[in-house]
Amino acid sequence: MQKQTDYLIIGAGIAGLTAALHLSKVGHVVVLTKGKAHNANTYWAQGGVAGVIGKQDSFESHIEDTLKVGVGHCDEAAVRQMVVGAPKAFQFLQSIGLEIESEPFMEAGHSQSRVWRSSDFTGRDVLGVLLKAAQRNRSIKIIEKHEAAELIVHADQCLGAFTRPSDSNTTSLKPYFAKQTILATGGLGQLYHKTSNALGAGGDGLALAVNAGLDLQDVEFVQFHPTALALPKNGRHLLLSETLRGMGAKILNQHQEQFLSHFDKRAELAPRDIVSRAVFIEEMHGPVYLDMRHIDSNHVEKKFPNIFEALTAYDLNLAKDLIPITPVAHYACGGVPVDLHSATGLSRLYALGEVARTGVHGANRLASNSLLESLVFAKVMADHLAKKFGADQLNASDLEMVETPAVVLESIDQVKAYSARIGKIMWEHVGILRSKNSLEKAKKEISKLPARDYRIQHRQIAAYKIILACLARSESLGTHFMSKDID
Ligand SMILES: Cc1cc2nc3c(=O)[nH]c(=O)nc-3n(C[C@H](O)[C@H](O)[C@H](O)COP(=O)(O)OP(=O)(O)OC[C@H]3O[C@@H](n4cnc5c(N)ncnc54)[C@H](O)[C@@H]3O)c2cc1C
């Protein structure tokens, strides 16, 4: 029997699960997740959710800050939709059980304290309440460890996805048909050798969209975060939140000297891209450290209990030790272009969250805007789709015409080896500093990888599209920094 649902959501992070909860009020929802449900970037978000709540702040100020950080490359209508949607988004989170702290935090680029946390691991708390609500909801079925390998495209519309269990050796795909399909596959940090991103964030959604005939937009704008722990574990680097620098953390070079003021007068509080470049350049000479030893240790532990605790696994004390840091690939500002309802250029296909290019982030993302973007755009999309419900039936004869492809699988070690190869090429040639020569080199190396397995192909396609986008933008803008120094 054919598998079919009203809404097929690919991805169970904040974007996918928020959409699922809203859409479950009108129809049946199936949510696929490539790994276990907590394996998502949402789980790792530390800073919080930006939003204007209360009278001391204003929507106009949040809009202005977002546009400024996006260096004139944002879509103002999308920014406005996100900012104005914040109060309802917070009400939604509270309605499903999230407890939000009473005072907001300040983060770089914001002119007001407007980043709201539930703890210093807000993402984990948010994902926790979303998952609980979705698991309780009879109209939502979450299928873990089940991945989309290809979108079903027939007669210029998306009819669902071809899927397979992620852990199996099966080379046969199964079609999952849906009236509306929503890509919510998250980011692309795992295309880089060093990243803060979850293991599943390898740009799958970008490749699925490209294979379905769509273009990508703004994918050259990959945001790098300056302060991740330099010691990788389980394929990612632990993030050391920006709010630590907001609280006075210093960044020191190998001689234990502050050096950021040589790069920007705002020093430790300069925007992420500037601090990332500075740390990247300094680390060519020796290790770089984050230092909180001058701050009251009780205060540090009280404000950042989870980061404090996470560091103990590395035998490090956040308040007493120099913490070795490195910049990492962190966030995709661009992606699959969508309109204000999150509709892509392909009928019946929507995109939400980090995989989507809504125009909110422009050439650089204002800290803590991404969780808000997912919450607001998911609600707007669900309201839009609810109005179509009933009038969007699938045509049975279309489904009969669909032919299921077979796939070629390599061993998991091969997939890992190729992913590591792509990660190195992207880090070295398409990373924090780029040049025409380095990008041409990366293009050549990526295109000659013999990718037969779709899991490698997905990474290859996403990486290739990023390189092409970088090459098309010869001048530096936002996170995209072209440098002659690396030629
Ligand atoms: C360390 C860290 C800290 C951050 N801190 C903040 C913060 O403080 N504030 C803020 O606003 N933002 C923050 N961000 C960014 C923010 O967390 C992400 O942009 C956001 O969570 C993305 O949500 P998402 O739902 O789009 O993707 P994710 O949460 O990454 O979920 C993606 C889902 O897609 C699934 N998936 C992927 N490919 C497939 C496939 N082929 N088939 C099936 N399923 C698939 C994955 O399994 C996963 O379930 C942070 C990010 C990181 C990594």
Coordinates of C-alpha atoms and ligand atoms in Angstrom, one line a residue:
M1 CA 0.0 0.0 0.0
Q2 CA 1.2 3.5 -0.9
K3 CA 2.3 5.7 1.9
Q4 CA 0.5 9.1 1.7
T5 CA -0.1 12.0 4.0
D6 CA -1.4 15.6 3.9
Y7 CA 1.9 17.2 4.9
L8 CA 5.3 15.6 4.7
I9 CA 7.9 17.5 6.7
I10 CA 11.6 16.6 6.1
G11 CA 13.4 17.5 9.3
A12 CA 12.5 17.6 13.0
G13 CA 14.2 20.7 14.3
I14 CA 12.5 23.9 15.4
A15 CA 11.2 24.6 11.8
G16 CA 9.9 21.2 11.1
L17 CA 8.2 20.6 14.5
T18 CA 6.7 24.0 14.8
A19 CA 5.2 23.6 11.3
A20 CA 4.0 20.1 12.3
L21 CA 2.2 21.4 15.4
H22 CA 0.4 24.2 13.5
L23 CA -0.4 22.0 10.5
S24 CA -1.8 19.2 12.7
K25 CA -4.8 21.5 13.4
V26 CA -5.9 21.0 9.7
G27 CA -4.5 17.7 8.5
H28 CA -2.2 14.7 9.0
V29 CA 1.5 15.3 9.3
V30 CA 4.5 13.0 8.9
V31 CA 7.9 14.2 10.0
L32 CA 11.0 12.5 8.9
T33 CA 14.3 12.9 10.7
K34 CA 17.6 11.5 9.4
G35 CA 19.0 10.6 12.8
K36 CA 17.5 10.5 16.3
A37 CA 15.3 13.5 16.9
H38 CA 17.8 15.3 19.1
N39 CA 20.4 15.3 16.3
A40 CA 19.5 18.7 15.1
N41 CA 21.1 22.2 15.2
T42 CA 18.1 23.3 17.2
Y43 CA 19.3 21.1 20.1
W44 CA 22.7 22.9 20.3
A45 CA 21.4 26.6 20.2
Q46 CA 22.7 28.3 23.3
G47 CA 22.2 32.0 23.1
G48 CA 18.4 32.2 22.8
V49 CA 15.6 33.6 20.8
A50 CA 15.6 37.3 19.7
G51 CA 12.4 39.2 20.0
V52 CA 10.8 42.5 21.1
I53 CA 8.7 41.9 24.2
G54 CA 7.7 44.8 26.3
K55 CA 7.7 48.6 25.9
Q56 CA 11.4 49.5 26.5
D57 CA 12.2 48.1 23.0
S58 CA 10.6 48.5 19.6
F59 CA 10.0 46.5 16.4
E60 CA 11.6 49.3 14.4
S61 CA 14.8 49.0 16.4
H62 CA 15.0 45.2 15.9
I63 CA 14.3 45.7 12.2
E64 CA 17.0 48.3 11.9
D65 CA 19.6 46.1 13.7
T66 CA 18.8 43.1 11.5
L67 CA 19.1 45.2 8.3
K68 CA 22.3 46.7 9.5
V69 CA 24.0 43.4 10.2
G70 CA 22.7 42.0 6.9
V71 CA 24.6 44.8 5.2
G72 CA 21.9 46.0 2.9
H73 CA 21.2 42.5 1.5
C74 CA 18.1 41.6 3.5
D75 CA 14.5 41.6 2.2
E76 CA 12.9 44.2 4.4
A77 CA 9.4 42.7 4.1
A78 CA 10.7 39.3 5.4
V79 CA 12.6 41.0 8.2
R80 CA 9.4 42.9 9.2
Q81 CA 7.3 39.7 9.1
M82 CA 9.8 38.0 11.4
V83 CA 10.2 40.8 13.9
V84 CA 6.5 41.6 14.2
G85 CA 5.7 37.9 14.6
A86 CA 7.8 37.6 17.8
P87 CA 5.2 38.1 20.5
K88 CA 2.9 35.4 19.1
A89 CA 6.0 33.1 18.6
F90 CA 6.8 33.5 22.3
Q91 CA 3.2 32.8 23.3
F92 CA 3.3 29.6 21.3
L93 CA 6.5 28.5 23.0
Q94 CA 5.1 29.2 26.4
S95 CA 1.8 27.5 25.5
I96 CA 3.7 24.2 25.0
G97 CA 5.6 24.6 28.2
L98 CA 8.8 26.6 27.6
E99 CA 9.8 28.6 30.7
I100 CA 11.5 31.8 29.6
E101 CA 13.8 33.7 31.9
S102 CA 12.5 37.1 33.1
E103 CA 15.4 39.3 31.8
P104 CA 16.6 39.3 28.2
F105 CA 20.4 39.2 27.3
M106 CA 22.4 41.5 25.1
E107 CA 24.2 40.0 22.0
A108 CA 26.5 41.6 19.5
G109 CA 24.7 43.6 16.8
H110 CA 21.6 44.2 18.9
S111 CA 21.1 47.8 20.2
Q112 CA 18.9 46.5 23.0
S113 CA 18.9 43.5 25.3
R114 CA 16.3 41.3 23.5
V115 CA 17.7 37.8 23.5
W116 CA 15.5 35.6 25.6
R117 CA 16.7 32.3 27.1
S118 CA 15.3 29.5 29.1
S119 CA 18.8 28.5 30.2
D120 CA 22.3 28.6 28.5
F121 CA 21.1 25.6 26.4
T122 CA 17.9 27.2 25.2
G123 CA 17.8 25.1 22.0
R124 CA 17.7 21.9 24.0
D125 CA 14.8 23.1 26.0
V126 CA 12.9 24.4 22.9
L127 CA 13.4 21.1 21.1
G128 CA 12.4 19.2 24.2
V129 CA 9.0 21.0 24.5
L130 CA 8.4 20.8 20.7
L131 CA 9.1 17.1 20.6
K132 CA 6.9 16.4 23.7
A133 CA 4.0 18.3 22.1
A134 CA 4.4 16.6 18.7
Q135 CA 4.8 13.1 20.3
R136 CA 1.5 13.7 22.2
N137 CA -0.3 14.8 19.1
R138 CA -2.3 12.1 17.3
S139 CA -2.2 13.9 14.0
I140 CA 1.6 13.9 13.9
K141 CA 3.8 10.9 13.2
I142 CA 7.5 11.3 13.7
I143 CA 9.7 8.7 11.9
E144 CA 13.2 8.8 13.2
K145 CA 16.3 7.6 11.3
H146 CA 14.4 7.8 8.0
E147 CA 15.8 10.1 5.3
A148 CA 14.7 11.7 2.2
A149 CA 17.0 10.8 -0.7
E150 CA 15.1 12.6 -3.5
L151 CA 12.0 14.7 -3.9
I152 CA 9.3 13.2 -6.1
V153 CA 8.8 15.7 -9.0
H154 CA 6.1 15.0 -11.5
A155 CA 4.3 17.4 -13.9
D156 CA 6.1 20.4 -12.4
Q157 CA 5.0 19.7 -8.9
C158 CA 6.5 18.1 -5.8
L159 CA 4.4 15.0 -4.8
G160 CA 6.5 14.0 -1.7
A161 CA 9.9 12.3 -1.3
F162 CA 11.6 9.0 -2.0
T163 CA 12.9 7.8 1.4
R164 CA 14.8 5.0 3.0
P165 CA 15.8 4.0 6.6
S166 CA 19.1 5.8 7.3
D167 CA 20.8 2.9 9.0
S168 CA 19.9 0.1 6.5
N169 CA 21.8 -1.3 3.5
T170 CA 18.7 -1.2 1.3
T171 CA 19.2 0.3 -2.1
S172 CA 15.5 0.5 -2.9
L173 CA 13.7 3.8 -2.1
K174 CA 10.1 4.0 -1.0
P175 CA 7.9 6.9 -2.2
Y176 CA 6.1 8.9 0.5
F177 CA 3.4 11.0 -1.2
A178 CA 2.0 14.2 0.2
K179 CA -0.2 17.0 -0.8
Q180 CA 2.4 19.5 0.4
T181 CA 6.1 18.7 1.2
I182 CA 8.1 20.9 3.5
L183 CA 11.9 21.0 3.5
A184 CA 13.1 21.7 7.0
T185 CA 16.5 19.9 6.8
G186 CA 18.6 22.6 8.6
G187 CA 22.0 23.9 7.8
L188 CA 25.2 22.9 6.1
G189 CA 28.0 23.3 8.7
Q190 CA 29.1 19.7 8.2
L191 CA 30.3 20.5 4.7
Y192 CA 33.2 22.1 6.6
H193 CA 36.0 20.4 8.5
K194 CA 35.4 22.5 11.6
T195 CA 31.8 23.2 12.6
S196 CA 29.4 23.8 15.5
N197 CA 26.7 22.0 13.6
A198 CA 24.9 18.7 14.3
L199 CA 26.0 15.6 12.3
G200 CA 22.9 15.8 10.1
A201 CA 23.6 19.3 8.9
G202 CA 25.3 18.4 5.7
G203 CA 23.3 20.5 3.2
D204 CA 20.9 17.7 2.2
G205 CA 18.0 20.0 1.6
L206 CA 20.0 22.2 -0.7
A207 CA 20.9 19.2 -2.8
L208 CA 17.3 17.8 -2.8
A209 CA 16.1 21.2 -4.1
V210 CA 18.8 21.5 -6.7
N211 CA 18.0 17.9 -7.9
A212 CA 14.3 19.0 -8.2
G213 CA 15.3 21.8 -10.5
L214 CA 15.5 24.7 -8.1
D215 CA 18.2 27.3 -7.8
L216 CA 19.8 28.4 -4.5
Q217 CA 20.3 32.0 -3.3
D218 CA 22.9 33.7 -1.1
V219 CA 24.7 30.4 -0.2
E220 CA 28.0 32.2 -0.3
F221 CA 27.1 33.8 3.0
V222 CA 28.2 31.1 5.5
Q223 CA 28.5 32.6 9.0
F224 CA 31.5 31.5 11.0
H225 CA 31.4 31.6 14.8
P226 CA 34.6 32.8 16.4
T227 CA 34.5 30.9 19.7
A228 CA 34.1 27.2 19.6
L229 CA 36.1 24.9 21.8
A230 CA 39.2 23.9 19.8
L231 CA 38.8 20.2 20.8
P232 CA 36.4 18.4 18.5
K233 CA 34.2 15.6 19.8
N234 CA 31.8 13.3 17.9
G235 CA 32.2 15.3 14.7
R236 CA 31.5 18.8 16.0
H237 CA 32.9 21.6 18.1
L238 CA 31.2 22.7 21.3
L239 CA 30.1 26.3 21.0
L240 CA 31.1 28.9 23.6
S241 CA 28.2 31.3 23.4
E242 CA 28.7 35.0 22.4
T243 CA 27.0 36.0 25.6
L244 CA 30.3 35.0 27.4
R245 CA 32.0 37.8 25.6
G246 CA 29.0 40.0 26.4
M247 CA 29.7 39.2 30.0
G248 CA 33.4 40.3 29.7
A249 CA 35.3 37.2 28.4
K250 CA 38.6 38.2 26.8
I251 CA 40.2 36.5 23.8
L252 CA 44.0 36.0 24.2
N253 CA 46.8 34.9 21.9
Q254 CA 49.5 32.4 22.6
H255 CA 51.4 35.1 24.7
Q256 CA 48.2 35.6 26.7
E257 CA 47.7 39.0 25.3
Q258 CA 44.4 40.5 24.0
F259 CA 44.8 41.2 20.3
L260 CA 41.3 42.0 18.9
S261 CA 41.6 45.7 19.2
H262 CA 44.2 45.6 16.4
F263 CA 41.4 44.4 14.1
D264 CA 38.4 46.5 15.3
K265 CA 38.0 49.1 18.0
R266 CA 35.0 47.1 19.5
A267 CA 37.6 44.4 20.2
E268 CA 35.8 41.4 21.9
L269 CA 32.4 42.9 21.1
A270 CA 33.0 43.3 17.4
P271 CA 30.6 41.4 15.1
R272 CA 31.2 37.6 14.6
D273 CA 32.7 37.8 11.1
I274 CA 35.4 40.2 12.2
V275 CA 36.2 38.3 15.4
S276 CA 36.3 35.0 13.4
R277 CA 38.7 36.4 10.9
A278 CA 40.9 37.8 13.6
V279 CA 41.0 34.5 15.6
F280 CA 41.6 32.5 12.3
I281 CA 44.6 34.7 11.4
E282 CA 46.0 34.6 15.0
E283 CA 45.7 30.8 15.2
M284 CA 48.1 30.5 12.3
H285 CA 50.7 31.7 14.8
G286 CA 49.7 29.6 17.8
P287 CA 46.7 28.7 20.1
V288 CA 44.0 31.2 20.9
Y289 CA 42.1 31.2 24.2
L290 CA 38.9 32.5 25.8
D291 CA 39.6 33.8 29.3
M292 CA 37.0 34.4 32.1
R293 CA 39.3 34.1 35.0
H294 CA 38.9 37.8 35.9
I295 CA 35.1 37.3 36.4
D296 CA 33.5 36.1 39.7
S297 CA 33.5 32.3 39.3
N298 CA 30.2 31.8 41.1
H299 CA 28.6 34.3 38.7
V300 CA 30.0 32.4 35.6
E301 CA 28.8 29.1 36.9
K302 CA 25.4 30.4 37.8
K303 CA 24.8 32.1 34.4
F304 CA 26.3 29.4 32.2
P305 CA 25.7 26.1 34.1
N306 CA 25.4 24.0 31.0
I307 CA 28.5 25.3 29.2
F308 CA 30.3 25.0 32.5
E309 CA 29.2 21.4 32.9
A310 CA 29.9 20.5 29.2
L311 CA 33.5 21.7 29.6
T312 CA 34.1 19.5 32.6
A313 CA 34.0 16.6 30.2
Y314 CA 37.2 18.0 28.7
D315 CA 38.7 18.6 32.1
L316 CA 38.3 22.4 31.7
N317 CA 36.9 24.8 34.2
L318 CA 35.2 27.8 32.4
A319 CA 35.9 30.2 35.3
K320 CA 39.5 29.1 36.1
D321 CA 41.2 27.8 32.9
L322 CA 42.2 29.3 29.7
I323 CA 39.8 27.7 27.2
P324 CA 41.4 26.9 23.8
I325 CA 39.1 28.2 21.0
T326 CA 38.8 28.1 17.2
P327 CA 36.4 29.6 14.7
V328 CA 34.0 27.1 13.0
A329 CA 31.4 27.1 10.3
H330 CA 28.1 27.9 12.0
Y331 CA 25.1 29.1 10.0
A332 CA 23.8 29.3 6.5
C333 CA 22.3 32.7 5.7
G334 CA 21.1 31.6 2.3
G335 CA 19.5 28.5 0.9
V336 CA 16.4 27.6 -1.1
P337 CA 14.7 30.8 -2.0
V338 CA 11.1 31.2 -0.7
D339 CA 8.4 33.9 -0.6
L340 CA 6.8 35.3 2.5
H341 CA 4.6 32.1 2.8
S342 CA 7.7 29.9 2.5
A343 CA 6.7 28.6 -0.9
T344 CA 9.6 27.6 -3.2
G345 CA 9.6 27.9 -7.0
L346 CA 8.2 24.4 -7.3
S347 CA 4.5 23.8 -6.7
R348 CA 3.6 21.9 -3.5
L349 CA 7.1 22.4 -2.1
Y350 CA 7.9 24.7 0.9
A351 CA 11.1 25.4 2.7
L352 CA 11.5 26.5 6.3
G353 CA 14.3 27.2 8.8
E354 CA 18.0 27.2 8.1
V355 CA 17.6 25.5 4.7
A356 CA 15.4 28.3 3.4
R357 CA 16.5 31.7 2.1
T358 CA 13.8 34.0 3.3
G359 CA 15.8 37.2 2.9
V360 CA 15.8 37.8 6.7
H361 CA 19.5 37.4 7.1
G362 CA 20.9 39.1 4.0
A363 CA 24.7 38.8 3.9
N364 CA 25.1 38.2 7.7
R365 CA 22.8 37.0 10.5
L366 CA 22.0 39.0 13.5
A367 CA 22.6 36.7 16.5
S368 CA 19.5 34.7 17.8
N369 CA 17.3 35.7 14.8
S370 CA 17.3 32.2 13.3
L371 CA 15.1 30.5 16.0
L372 CA 12.7 33.4 15.7
E373 CA 12.6 33.2 11.9
S374 CA 11.7 29.4 12.1
L375 CA 8.9 30.0 14.6
V376 CA 7.4 32.9 12.7
F377 CA 7.7 31.6 9.2
A378 CA 6.3 28.1 10.2
K379 CA 3.2 29.7 11.6
V380 CA 2.7 32.0 8.5
M381 CA 3.1 29.0 6.2
A382 CA 0.7 26.8 8.2
D383 CA -2.0 29.6 8.1
H384 CA -1.4 29.9 4.4
L385 CA -1.7 26.1 3.8
A386 CA -4.7 25.8 6.0
K387 CA -6.6 28.0 3.6
K388 CA -5.7 25.7 0.7
F389 CA -6.7 22.5 2.6
G390 CA -9.3 20.4 0.7
A391 CA -8.6 22.2 -2.6
D392 CA -5.1 20.7 -2.9
Q393 CA -6.0 17.0 -3.5
L394 CA -3.4 14.9 -5.3
N395 CA -4.4 13.4 -8.6
A396 CA -4.3 9.6 -8.4
S397 CA -3.2 9.2 -12.0
D398 CA -0.2 11.4 -11.3
L399 CA 0.9 9.1 -8.4
E400 CA 0.6 6.0 -10.7
M401 CA 3.0 7.6 -13.2
V402 CA 5.8 8.0 -10.6
E403 CA 8.7 5.6 -11.0
T404 CA 10.8 4.8 -8.0
P405 CA 14.6 5.0 -8.7
A406 CA 17.2 2.7 -7.2
V407 CA 20.3 4.1 -5.5
V408 CA 23.9 3.0 -5.2
L409 CA 25.4 2.8 -1.7
E410 CA 29.0 2.9 -0.8
S411 CA 30.2 1.6 2.6
I412 CA 29.7 4.0 5.5
D413 CA 33.5 4.3 5.8
Q414 CA 33.6 5.5 2.2
V415 CA 30.9 8.0 2.9
K416 CA 32.8 9.3 5.9
A417 CA 36.0 9.5 4.0
Y418 CA 34.5 11.5 1.1
S419 CA 32.7 13.8 3.6
A420 CA 36.0 14.4 5.4
R421 CA 37.6 15.2 2.0
I422 CA 34.9 17.7 1.1
G423 CA 35.2 19.2 4.6
K424 CA 38.9 19.8 4.2
I425 CA 38.5 21.3 0.7
M426 CA 35.7 23.6 1.9
W427 CA 37.6 24.7 5.1
E428 CA 40.9 25.4 3.3
H429 CA 39.6 27.0 0.1
V430 CA 36.0 28.2 0.8
G431 CA 36.2 29.2 4.4
I432 CA 36.7 32.3 6.4
L433 CA 39.1 33.8 3.8
R434 CA 38.5 33.1 0.1
S435 CA 40.1 34.1 -3.1
K436 CA 39.4 33.6 -6.8
N437 CA 42.3 31.1 -6.9
S438 CA 41.3 29.2 -3.8
L439 CA 37.7 28.9 -5.1
E440 CA 38.8 27.7 -8.5
K441 CA 40.9 25.1 -6.8
A442 CA 38.0 24.0 -4.7
K443 CA 35.7 23.8 -7.7
K444 CA 38.1 21.6 -9.5
E445 CA 38.7 19.3 -6.6
I446 CA 35.0 19.0 -5.6
S447 CA 33.9 18.3 -9.2
K448 CA 36.3 15.5 -9.7
L449 CA 35.2 13.5 -6.6
P450 CA 33.7 10.2 -7.9
A451 CA 30.4 10.4 -6.0
R452 CA 28.0 7.5 -6.9
D453 CA 26.3 7.2 -3.5
Y454 CA 23.5 9.9 -3.1
R455 CA 24.8 10.8 0.4
I456 CA 28.1 11.8 -1.1
Q457 CA 26.4 13.4 -4.1
H458 CA 24.3 15.6 -1.8
R459 CA 27.4 17.0 -0.1
Q460 CA 29.1 17.4 -3.4
I461 CA 26.2 19.3 -5.0
A462 CA 25.7 21.6 -2.0
A463 CA 29.5 22.3 -1.8
Y464 CA 29.7 23.0 -5.5
K465 CA 26.8 25.4 -5.4
I466 CA 28.4 27.3 -2.6
I467 CA 31.6 27.6 -4.5
L468 CA 29.8 28.8 -7.6
A469 CA 28.0 31.4 -5.5
C470 CA 31.3 32.6 -4.0
L471 CA 32.9 32.9 -7.4
A472 CA 30.0 34.9 -8.7
R473 CA 30.5 37.5 -6.0
S474 CA 34.0 38.9 -6.5
E475 CA 33.7 41.6 -3.8
S476 CA 33.6 40.9 -0.1
L477 CA 30.2 41.4 1.5
G478 CA 29.1 40.4 5.0
T479 CA 30.3 36.9 5.9
H480 CA 31.8 36.5 2.4
F481 CA 35.4 37.7 2.6
M482 CA 37.6 37.7 -0.4
S483 CA 41.3 38.0 0.5
K484 CA 44.4 38.4 -1.6
D485 CA 46.5 37.2 1.3
I486 CA 45.8 33.5 0.6
D487 CA 46.8 33.4 -3.1
Ligands
LIG1 C1 25.8 25.4 18.3 C2 24.7 26.3 17.8 C3 24.2 27.4 18.5 C4 23.2 28.2 18.0 N1 22.7 29.1 18.8 C5 21.6 29.8 18.3 C6 20.9 30.8 19.2 O1 21.3 30.9 20.3 N2 19.9 31.4 18.6 C7 19.4 31.3 17.4 O2 18.5 31.9 17.0 N3 20.0 30.3 16.6 C8 21.1 29.6 17.0 N4 21.7 28.7 16.2 C9 21.1 28.5 14.9 C10 19.8 27.7 15.0 O3 20.0 26.7 16.1 C11 19.5 26.9 13.8 O4 19.6 27.8 12.7 C12 18.1 26.3 13.9 O5 18.0 25.5 15.0 C13 17.8 25.5 12.6 O6 16.6 24.9 12.8 P1 16.1 23.9 11.7 O7 14.8 23.4 12.2 O8 16.1 24.6 10.4 O9 17.2 22.8 11.5 P2 17.7 21.7 12.5 O10 17.3 22.0 13.9 O11 19.1 21.4 12.2 O12 16.9 20.4 12.1 C14 17.1 19.8 10.9 C15 16.4 18.4 10.8 O13 16.5 17.9 9.5 C16 16.8 16.5 9.5 N5 17.3 16.2 8.2 C17 18.4 16.7 7.5 N6 18.5 16.1 6.3 C18 17.5 15.2 6.2 C19 17.1 14.2 5.2 N7 17.8 14.1 4.1 N8 16.1 13.4 5.5 C20 15.4 13.5 6.7 N9 15.7 14.4 7.6 C21 16.8 15.2 7.4 C22 17.7 16.4 10.7 O14 17.8 15.1 11.1 C23 17.0 17.3 11.7 O15 16.0 16.6 12.3 C24 22.7 27.9 16.7 C25 23.2 26.9 16.0 C26 24.2 26.0 16.5 C27 24.8 24.9 15.7

